[in-house]
Short mmCIF file of N, CA and C in Angstrom, two decimals:
data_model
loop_
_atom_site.label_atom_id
_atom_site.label_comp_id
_atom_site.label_asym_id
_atom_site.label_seq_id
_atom_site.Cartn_x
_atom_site.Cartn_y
_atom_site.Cartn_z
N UNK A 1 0.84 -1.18 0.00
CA UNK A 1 0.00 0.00 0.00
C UNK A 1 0.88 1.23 0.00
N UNK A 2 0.57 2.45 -0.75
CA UNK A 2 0.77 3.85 -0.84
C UNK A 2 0.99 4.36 0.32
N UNK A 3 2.22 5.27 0.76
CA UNK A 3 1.87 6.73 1.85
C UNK A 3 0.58 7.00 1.06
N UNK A 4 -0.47 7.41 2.01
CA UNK A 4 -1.39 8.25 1.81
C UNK A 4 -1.31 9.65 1.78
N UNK A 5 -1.82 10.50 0.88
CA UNK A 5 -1.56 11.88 0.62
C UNK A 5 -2.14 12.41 1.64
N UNK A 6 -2.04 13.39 2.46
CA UNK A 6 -2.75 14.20 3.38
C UNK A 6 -3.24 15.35 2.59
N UNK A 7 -4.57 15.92 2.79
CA UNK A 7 -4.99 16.94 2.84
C UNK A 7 -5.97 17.54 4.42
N UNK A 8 -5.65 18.36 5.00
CA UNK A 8 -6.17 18.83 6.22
C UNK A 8 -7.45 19.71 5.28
N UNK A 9 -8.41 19.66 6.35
CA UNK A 9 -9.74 20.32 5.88
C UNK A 9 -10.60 20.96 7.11
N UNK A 10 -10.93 22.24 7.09
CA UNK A 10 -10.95 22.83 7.97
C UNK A 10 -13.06 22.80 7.64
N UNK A 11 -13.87 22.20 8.62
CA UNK A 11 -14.83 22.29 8.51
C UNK A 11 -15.92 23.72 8.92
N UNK A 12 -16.43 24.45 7.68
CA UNK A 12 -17.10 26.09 7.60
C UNK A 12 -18.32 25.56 8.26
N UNK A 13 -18.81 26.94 8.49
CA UNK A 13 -20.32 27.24 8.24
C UNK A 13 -21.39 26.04 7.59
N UNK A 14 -20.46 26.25 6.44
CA UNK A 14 -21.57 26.45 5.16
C UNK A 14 -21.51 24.90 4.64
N UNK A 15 -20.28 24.26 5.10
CA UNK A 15 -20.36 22.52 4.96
C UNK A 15 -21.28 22.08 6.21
N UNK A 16 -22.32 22.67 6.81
CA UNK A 16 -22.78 22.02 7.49
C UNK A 16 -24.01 22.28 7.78
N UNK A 17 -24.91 21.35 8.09
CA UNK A 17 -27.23 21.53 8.03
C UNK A 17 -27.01 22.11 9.31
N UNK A 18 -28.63 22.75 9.99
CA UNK A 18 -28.41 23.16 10.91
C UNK A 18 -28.46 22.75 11.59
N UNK A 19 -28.17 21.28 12.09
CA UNK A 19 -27.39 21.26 13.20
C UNK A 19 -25.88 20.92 13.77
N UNK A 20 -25.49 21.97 12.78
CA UNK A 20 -23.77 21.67 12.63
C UNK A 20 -23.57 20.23 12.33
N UNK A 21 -23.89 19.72 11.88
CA UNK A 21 -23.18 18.45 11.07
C UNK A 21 -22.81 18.64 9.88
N UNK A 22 -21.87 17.97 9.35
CA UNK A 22 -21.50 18.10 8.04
C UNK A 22 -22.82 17.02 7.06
N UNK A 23 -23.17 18.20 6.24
CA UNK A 23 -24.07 17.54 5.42
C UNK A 23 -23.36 16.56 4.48
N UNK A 24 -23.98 15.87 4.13
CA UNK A 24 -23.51 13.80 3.76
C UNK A 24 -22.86 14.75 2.30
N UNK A 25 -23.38 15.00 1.29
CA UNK A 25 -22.59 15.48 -0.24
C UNK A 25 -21.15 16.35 0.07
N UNK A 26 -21.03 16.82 1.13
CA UNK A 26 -20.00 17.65 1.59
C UNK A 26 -18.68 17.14 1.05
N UNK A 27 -18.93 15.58 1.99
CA UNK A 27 -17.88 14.59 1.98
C UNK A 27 -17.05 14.18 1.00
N UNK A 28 -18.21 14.21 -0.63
CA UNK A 28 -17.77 14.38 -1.78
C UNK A 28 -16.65 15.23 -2.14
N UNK A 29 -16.80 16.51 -1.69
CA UNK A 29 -16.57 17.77 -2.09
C UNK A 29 -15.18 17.45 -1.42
N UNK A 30 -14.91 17.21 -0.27
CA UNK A 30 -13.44 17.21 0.53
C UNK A 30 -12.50 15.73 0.10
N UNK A 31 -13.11 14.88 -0.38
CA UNK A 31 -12.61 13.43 -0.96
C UNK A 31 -12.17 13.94 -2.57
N UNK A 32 -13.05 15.29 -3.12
CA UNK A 32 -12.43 15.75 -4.66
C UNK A 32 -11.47 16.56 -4.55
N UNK A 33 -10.86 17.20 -3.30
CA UNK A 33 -9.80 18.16 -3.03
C UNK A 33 -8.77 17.62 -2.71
N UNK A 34 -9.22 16.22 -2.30
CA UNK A 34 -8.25 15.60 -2.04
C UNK A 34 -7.18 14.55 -3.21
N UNK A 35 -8.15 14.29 -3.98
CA UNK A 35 -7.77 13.91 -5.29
C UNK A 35 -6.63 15.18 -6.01
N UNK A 36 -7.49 16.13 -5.89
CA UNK A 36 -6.65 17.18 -6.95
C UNK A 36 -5.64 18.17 -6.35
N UNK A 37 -6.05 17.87 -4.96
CA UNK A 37 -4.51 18.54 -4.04
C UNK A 37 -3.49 16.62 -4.53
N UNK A 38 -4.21 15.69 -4.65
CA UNK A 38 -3.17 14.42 -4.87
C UNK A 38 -2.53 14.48 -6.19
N UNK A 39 -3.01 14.87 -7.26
CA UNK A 39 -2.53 14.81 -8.39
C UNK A 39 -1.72 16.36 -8.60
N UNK A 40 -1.92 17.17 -8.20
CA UNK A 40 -0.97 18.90 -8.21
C UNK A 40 0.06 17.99 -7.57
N UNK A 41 0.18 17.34 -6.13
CA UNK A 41 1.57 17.10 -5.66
C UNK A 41 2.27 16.14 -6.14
N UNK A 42 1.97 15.23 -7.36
CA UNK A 42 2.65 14.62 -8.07
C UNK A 42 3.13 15.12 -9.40
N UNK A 43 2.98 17.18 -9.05
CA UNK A 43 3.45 17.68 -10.58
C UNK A 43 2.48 17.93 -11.44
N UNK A 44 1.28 17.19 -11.48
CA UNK A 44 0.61 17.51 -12.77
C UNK A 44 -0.30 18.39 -12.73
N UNK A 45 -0.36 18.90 -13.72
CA UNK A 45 -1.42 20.55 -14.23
C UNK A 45 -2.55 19.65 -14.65
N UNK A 46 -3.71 19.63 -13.99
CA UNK A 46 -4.94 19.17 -14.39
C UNK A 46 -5.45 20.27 -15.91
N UNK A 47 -5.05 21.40 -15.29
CA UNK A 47 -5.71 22.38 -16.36
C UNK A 47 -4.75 21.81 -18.18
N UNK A 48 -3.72 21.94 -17.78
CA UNK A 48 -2.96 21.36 -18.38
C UNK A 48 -3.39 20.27 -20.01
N UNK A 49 -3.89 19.12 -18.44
CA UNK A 49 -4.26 17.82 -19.58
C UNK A 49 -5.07 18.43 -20.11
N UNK A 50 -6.59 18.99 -19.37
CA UNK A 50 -7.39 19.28 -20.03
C UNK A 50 -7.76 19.99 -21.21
N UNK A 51 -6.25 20.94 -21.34
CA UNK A 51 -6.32 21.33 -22.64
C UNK A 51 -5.46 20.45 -23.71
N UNK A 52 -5.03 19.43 -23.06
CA UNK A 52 -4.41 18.56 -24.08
C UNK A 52 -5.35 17.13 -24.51
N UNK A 53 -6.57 17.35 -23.75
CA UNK A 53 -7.28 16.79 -24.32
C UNK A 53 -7.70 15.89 -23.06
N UNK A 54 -7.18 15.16 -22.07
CA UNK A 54 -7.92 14.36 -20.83
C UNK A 54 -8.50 14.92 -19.87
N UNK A 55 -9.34 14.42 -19.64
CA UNK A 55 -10.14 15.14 -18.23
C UNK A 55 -10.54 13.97 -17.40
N UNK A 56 -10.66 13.62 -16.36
CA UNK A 56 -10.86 12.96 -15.32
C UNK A 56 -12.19 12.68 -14.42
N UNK A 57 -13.15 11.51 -14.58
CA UNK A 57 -14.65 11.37 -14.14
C UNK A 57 -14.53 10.41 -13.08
N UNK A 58 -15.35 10.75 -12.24
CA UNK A 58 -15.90 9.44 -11.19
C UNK A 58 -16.66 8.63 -12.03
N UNK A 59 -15.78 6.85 -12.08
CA UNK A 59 -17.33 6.40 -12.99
C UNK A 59 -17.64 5.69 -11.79
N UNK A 60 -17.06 5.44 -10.34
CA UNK A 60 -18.18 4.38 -9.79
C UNK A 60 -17.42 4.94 -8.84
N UNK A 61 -18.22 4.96 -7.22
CA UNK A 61 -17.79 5.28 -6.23
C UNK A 61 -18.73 4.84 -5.17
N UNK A 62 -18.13 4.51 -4.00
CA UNK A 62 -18.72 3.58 -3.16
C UNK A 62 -18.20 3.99 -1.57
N UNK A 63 -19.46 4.63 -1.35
CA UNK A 63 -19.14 5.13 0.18
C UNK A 63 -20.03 4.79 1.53
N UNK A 64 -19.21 5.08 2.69
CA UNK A 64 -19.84 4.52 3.83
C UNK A 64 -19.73 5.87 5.06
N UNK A 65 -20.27 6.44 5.25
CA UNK A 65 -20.23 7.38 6.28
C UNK A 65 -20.57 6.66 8.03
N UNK A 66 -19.24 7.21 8.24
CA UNK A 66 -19.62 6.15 9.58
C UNK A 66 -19.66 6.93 11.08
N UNK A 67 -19.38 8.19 11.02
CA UNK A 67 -19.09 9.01 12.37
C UNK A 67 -19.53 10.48 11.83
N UNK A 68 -20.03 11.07 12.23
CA UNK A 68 -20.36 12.99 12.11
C UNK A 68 -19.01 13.97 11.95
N UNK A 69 -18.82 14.33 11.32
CA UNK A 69 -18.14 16.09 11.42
C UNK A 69 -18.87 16.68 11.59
N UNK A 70 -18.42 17.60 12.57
CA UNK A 70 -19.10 19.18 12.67
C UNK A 70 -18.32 20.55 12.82
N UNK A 71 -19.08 21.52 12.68
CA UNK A 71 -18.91 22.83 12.81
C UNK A 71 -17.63 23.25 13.27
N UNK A 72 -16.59 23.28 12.84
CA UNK A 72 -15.10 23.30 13.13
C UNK A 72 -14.35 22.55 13.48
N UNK A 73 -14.45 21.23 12.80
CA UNK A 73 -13.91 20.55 12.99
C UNK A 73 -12.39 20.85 12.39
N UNK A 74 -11.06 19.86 12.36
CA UNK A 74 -10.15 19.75 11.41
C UNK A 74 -9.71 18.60 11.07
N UNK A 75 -10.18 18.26 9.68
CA UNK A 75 -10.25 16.60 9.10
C UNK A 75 -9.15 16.68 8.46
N UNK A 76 -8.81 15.33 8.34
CA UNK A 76 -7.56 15.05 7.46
C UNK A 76 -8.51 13.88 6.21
N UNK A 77 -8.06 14.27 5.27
CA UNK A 77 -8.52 13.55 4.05
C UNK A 77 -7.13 12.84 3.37
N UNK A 78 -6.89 11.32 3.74
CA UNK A 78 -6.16 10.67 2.95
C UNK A 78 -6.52 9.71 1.51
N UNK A 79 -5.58 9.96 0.68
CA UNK A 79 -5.95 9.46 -0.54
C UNK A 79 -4.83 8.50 -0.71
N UNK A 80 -5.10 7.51 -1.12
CA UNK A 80 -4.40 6.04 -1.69
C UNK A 80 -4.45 5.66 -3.28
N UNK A 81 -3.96 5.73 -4.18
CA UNK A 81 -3.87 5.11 -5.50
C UNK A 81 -3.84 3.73 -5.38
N UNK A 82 -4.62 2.89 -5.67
CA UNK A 82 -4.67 1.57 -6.14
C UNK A 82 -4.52 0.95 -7.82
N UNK A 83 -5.10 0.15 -8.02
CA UNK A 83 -5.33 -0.33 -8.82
C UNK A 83 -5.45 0.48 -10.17
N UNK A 84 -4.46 0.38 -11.18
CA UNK A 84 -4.17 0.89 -12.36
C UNK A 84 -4.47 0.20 -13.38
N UNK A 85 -5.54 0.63 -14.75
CA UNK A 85 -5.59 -0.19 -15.89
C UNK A 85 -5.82 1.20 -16.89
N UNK A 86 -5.82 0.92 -17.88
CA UNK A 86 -5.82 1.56 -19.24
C UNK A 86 -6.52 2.62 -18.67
N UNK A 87 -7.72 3.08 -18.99
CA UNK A 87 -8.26 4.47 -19.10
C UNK A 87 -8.50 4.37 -17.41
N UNK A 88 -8.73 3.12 -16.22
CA UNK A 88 -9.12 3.71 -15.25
C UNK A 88 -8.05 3.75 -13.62
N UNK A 89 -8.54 4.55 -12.85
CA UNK A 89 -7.14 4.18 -11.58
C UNK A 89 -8.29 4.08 -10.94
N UNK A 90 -7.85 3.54 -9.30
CA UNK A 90 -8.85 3.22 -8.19
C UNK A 90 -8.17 3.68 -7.14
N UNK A 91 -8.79 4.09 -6.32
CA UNK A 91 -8.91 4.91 -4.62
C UNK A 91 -9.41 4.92 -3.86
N UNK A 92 -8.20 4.86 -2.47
CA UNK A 92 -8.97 4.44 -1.72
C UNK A 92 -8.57 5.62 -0.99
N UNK A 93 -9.93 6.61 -0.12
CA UNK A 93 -10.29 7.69 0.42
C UNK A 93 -10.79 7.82 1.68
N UNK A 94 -10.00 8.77 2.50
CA UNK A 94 -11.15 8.36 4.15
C UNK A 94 -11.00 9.41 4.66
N UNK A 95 -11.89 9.92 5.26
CA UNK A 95 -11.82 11.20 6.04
C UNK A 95 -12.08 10.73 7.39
N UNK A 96 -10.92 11.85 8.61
CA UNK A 96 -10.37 11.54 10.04
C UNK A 96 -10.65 12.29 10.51
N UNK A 97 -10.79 13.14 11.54
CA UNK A 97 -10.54 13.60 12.74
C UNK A 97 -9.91 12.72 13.90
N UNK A 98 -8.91 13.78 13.79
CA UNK A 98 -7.78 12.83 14.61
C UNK A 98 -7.39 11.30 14.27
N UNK A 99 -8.00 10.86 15.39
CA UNK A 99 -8.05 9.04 14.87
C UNK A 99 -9.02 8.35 14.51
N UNK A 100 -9.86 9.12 14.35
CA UNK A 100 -11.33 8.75 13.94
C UNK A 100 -11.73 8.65 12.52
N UNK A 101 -12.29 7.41 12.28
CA UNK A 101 -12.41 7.67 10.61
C UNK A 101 -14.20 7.83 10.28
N UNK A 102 -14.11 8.67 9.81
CA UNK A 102 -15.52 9.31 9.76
C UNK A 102 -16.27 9.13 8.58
N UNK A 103 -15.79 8.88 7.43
CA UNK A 103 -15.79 8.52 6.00
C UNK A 103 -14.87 7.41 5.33
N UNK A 104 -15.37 6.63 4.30
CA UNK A 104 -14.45 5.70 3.73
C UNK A 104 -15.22 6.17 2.24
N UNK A 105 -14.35 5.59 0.96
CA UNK A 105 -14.57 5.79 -0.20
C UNK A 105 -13.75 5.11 -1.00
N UNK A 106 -14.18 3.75 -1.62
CA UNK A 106 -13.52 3.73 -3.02
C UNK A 106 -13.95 4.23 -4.02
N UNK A 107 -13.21 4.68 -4.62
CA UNK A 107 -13.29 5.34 -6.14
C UNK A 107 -12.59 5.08 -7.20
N UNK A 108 -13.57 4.60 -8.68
CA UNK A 108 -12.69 4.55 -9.32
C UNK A 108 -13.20 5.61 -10.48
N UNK A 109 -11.81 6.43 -10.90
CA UNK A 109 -11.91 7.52 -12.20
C UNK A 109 -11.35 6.58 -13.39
N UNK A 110 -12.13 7.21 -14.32
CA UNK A 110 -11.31 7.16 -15.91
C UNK A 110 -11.24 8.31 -16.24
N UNK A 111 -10.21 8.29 -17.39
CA UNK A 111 -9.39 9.51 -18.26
C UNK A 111 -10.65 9.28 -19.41
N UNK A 112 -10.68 10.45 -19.81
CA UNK A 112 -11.94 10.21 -21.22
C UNK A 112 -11.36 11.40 -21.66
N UNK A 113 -11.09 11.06 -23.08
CA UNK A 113 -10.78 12.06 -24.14
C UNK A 113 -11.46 12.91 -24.92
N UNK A 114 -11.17 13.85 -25.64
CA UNK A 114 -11.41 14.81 -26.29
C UNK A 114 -13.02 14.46 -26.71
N UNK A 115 -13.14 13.31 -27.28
CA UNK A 115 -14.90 13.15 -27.43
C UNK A 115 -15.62 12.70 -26.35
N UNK A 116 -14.91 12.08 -25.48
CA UNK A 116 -15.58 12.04 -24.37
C UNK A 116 -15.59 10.51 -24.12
N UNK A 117 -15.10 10.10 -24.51
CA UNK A 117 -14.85 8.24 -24.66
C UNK A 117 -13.34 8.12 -24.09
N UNK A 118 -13.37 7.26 -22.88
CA UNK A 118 -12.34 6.29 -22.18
C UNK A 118 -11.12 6.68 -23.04
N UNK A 119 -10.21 6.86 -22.50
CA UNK A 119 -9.00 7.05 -23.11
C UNK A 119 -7.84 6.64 -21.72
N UNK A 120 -6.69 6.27 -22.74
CA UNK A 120 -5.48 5.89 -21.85
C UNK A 120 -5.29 6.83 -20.96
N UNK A 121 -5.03 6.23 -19.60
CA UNK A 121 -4.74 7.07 -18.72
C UNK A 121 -3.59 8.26 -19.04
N UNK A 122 -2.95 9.37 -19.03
CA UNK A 122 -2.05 9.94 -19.77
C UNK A 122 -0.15 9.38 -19.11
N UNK A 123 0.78 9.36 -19.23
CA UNK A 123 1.71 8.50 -19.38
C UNK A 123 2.39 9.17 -18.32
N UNK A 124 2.09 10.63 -18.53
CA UNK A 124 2.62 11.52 -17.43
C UNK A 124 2.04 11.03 -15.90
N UNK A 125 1.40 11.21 -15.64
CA UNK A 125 0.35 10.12 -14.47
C UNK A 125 0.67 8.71 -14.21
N UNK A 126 1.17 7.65 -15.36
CA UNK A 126 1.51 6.66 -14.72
C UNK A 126 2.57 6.58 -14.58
N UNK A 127 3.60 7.43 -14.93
CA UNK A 127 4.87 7.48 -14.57
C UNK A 127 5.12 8.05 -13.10
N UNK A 128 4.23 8.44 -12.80
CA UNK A 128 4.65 8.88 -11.34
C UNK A 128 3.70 7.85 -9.81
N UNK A 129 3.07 7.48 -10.93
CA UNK A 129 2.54 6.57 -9.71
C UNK A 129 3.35 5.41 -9.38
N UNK A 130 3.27 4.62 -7.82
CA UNK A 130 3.79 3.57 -7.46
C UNK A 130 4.26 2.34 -8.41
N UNK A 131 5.45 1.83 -8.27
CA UNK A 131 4.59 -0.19 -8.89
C UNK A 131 3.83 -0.50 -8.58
N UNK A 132 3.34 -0.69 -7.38
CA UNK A 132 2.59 -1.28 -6.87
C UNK A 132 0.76 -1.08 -7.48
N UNK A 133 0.43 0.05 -7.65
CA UNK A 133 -0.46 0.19 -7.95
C UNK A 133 -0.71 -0.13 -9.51
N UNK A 134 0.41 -0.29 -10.15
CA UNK A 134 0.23 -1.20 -11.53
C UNK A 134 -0.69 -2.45 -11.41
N UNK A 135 -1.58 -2.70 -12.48
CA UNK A 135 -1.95 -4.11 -12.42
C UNK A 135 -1.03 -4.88 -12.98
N UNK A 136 -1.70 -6.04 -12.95
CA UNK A 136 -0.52 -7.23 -13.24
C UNK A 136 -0.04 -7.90 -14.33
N UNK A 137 0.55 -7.65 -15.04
CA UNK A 137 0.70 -7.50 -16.69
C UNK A 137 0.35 -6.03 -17.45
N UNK A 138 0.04 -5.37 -16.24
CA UNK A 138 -0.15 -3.42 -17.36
C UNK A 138 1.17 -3.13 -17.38
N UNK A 139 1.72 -1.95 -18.62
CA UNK A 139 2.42 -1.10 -18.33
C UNK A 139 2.67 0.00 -17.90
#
């Protein structure tokens, strides 16, 4: 398994219903910052691909909310790269306070190209990811 990327997340106002809990879609929102604070610290310009033609989708994601955030909290959002194949990667995502895991998430994205159809992940991206997260016979 991957170091997990840290992103700290400082819980507002406005991520939360009224009764200071963090409303459930929030979670989304801090698990996608965490992705793209993960991919900036491996170098890459999202804006970048996107004008070179890849852009990056949730096609399946699978979550379990298991403990509350609230109203000022400070979460840590770790992200894991798993499983690597042609157009898709997989992740594994959890949001903490402290030692508490409050959220879990696998996710898996594909790269989809210029028309909008699955495309190879871009080369720049798998060059910086782990072995490990290679599948088994990919390059």
């Amino acid at each position: 398994m991957s170091t997990p990327h840290l992103l700290p997340v400082q819980v507002w106002y406005e991520d939360t219903d009224m009764g200071g809990i963090v409303y459930y879609a929030n979670y989304l929102k801090f698990i996608e910052r965490g992705r793209s604070d993960w991919i900036a610290g491996l170098g890459l310009d999202q804006e970048a691909l996107r004008l070179a033609g890849t852009v990056f989708a949730v096609r399946r994601l699978e979550a379990d909310y298991l403990a509350p955030a609230r109203f000022g909290d400070v979460l840590r959002v770790e992200t894991v790269p798993g499983l690597l194949r042609g157009a898709r990667l997989e992740m594994a995502q959890r949001v903490l306070r402290d030692d508490t895991v409050l959220f879990t998430a696998q996710v898996t994205l594909v790269a989809l190209g210029p028309t909008g159809r699955p495309a190879r992940l871009p080369d720049a991206l798998r060059g910086q990811l782990a072995p490990q997260a290679q599948a088994p016979g990919q390059d």
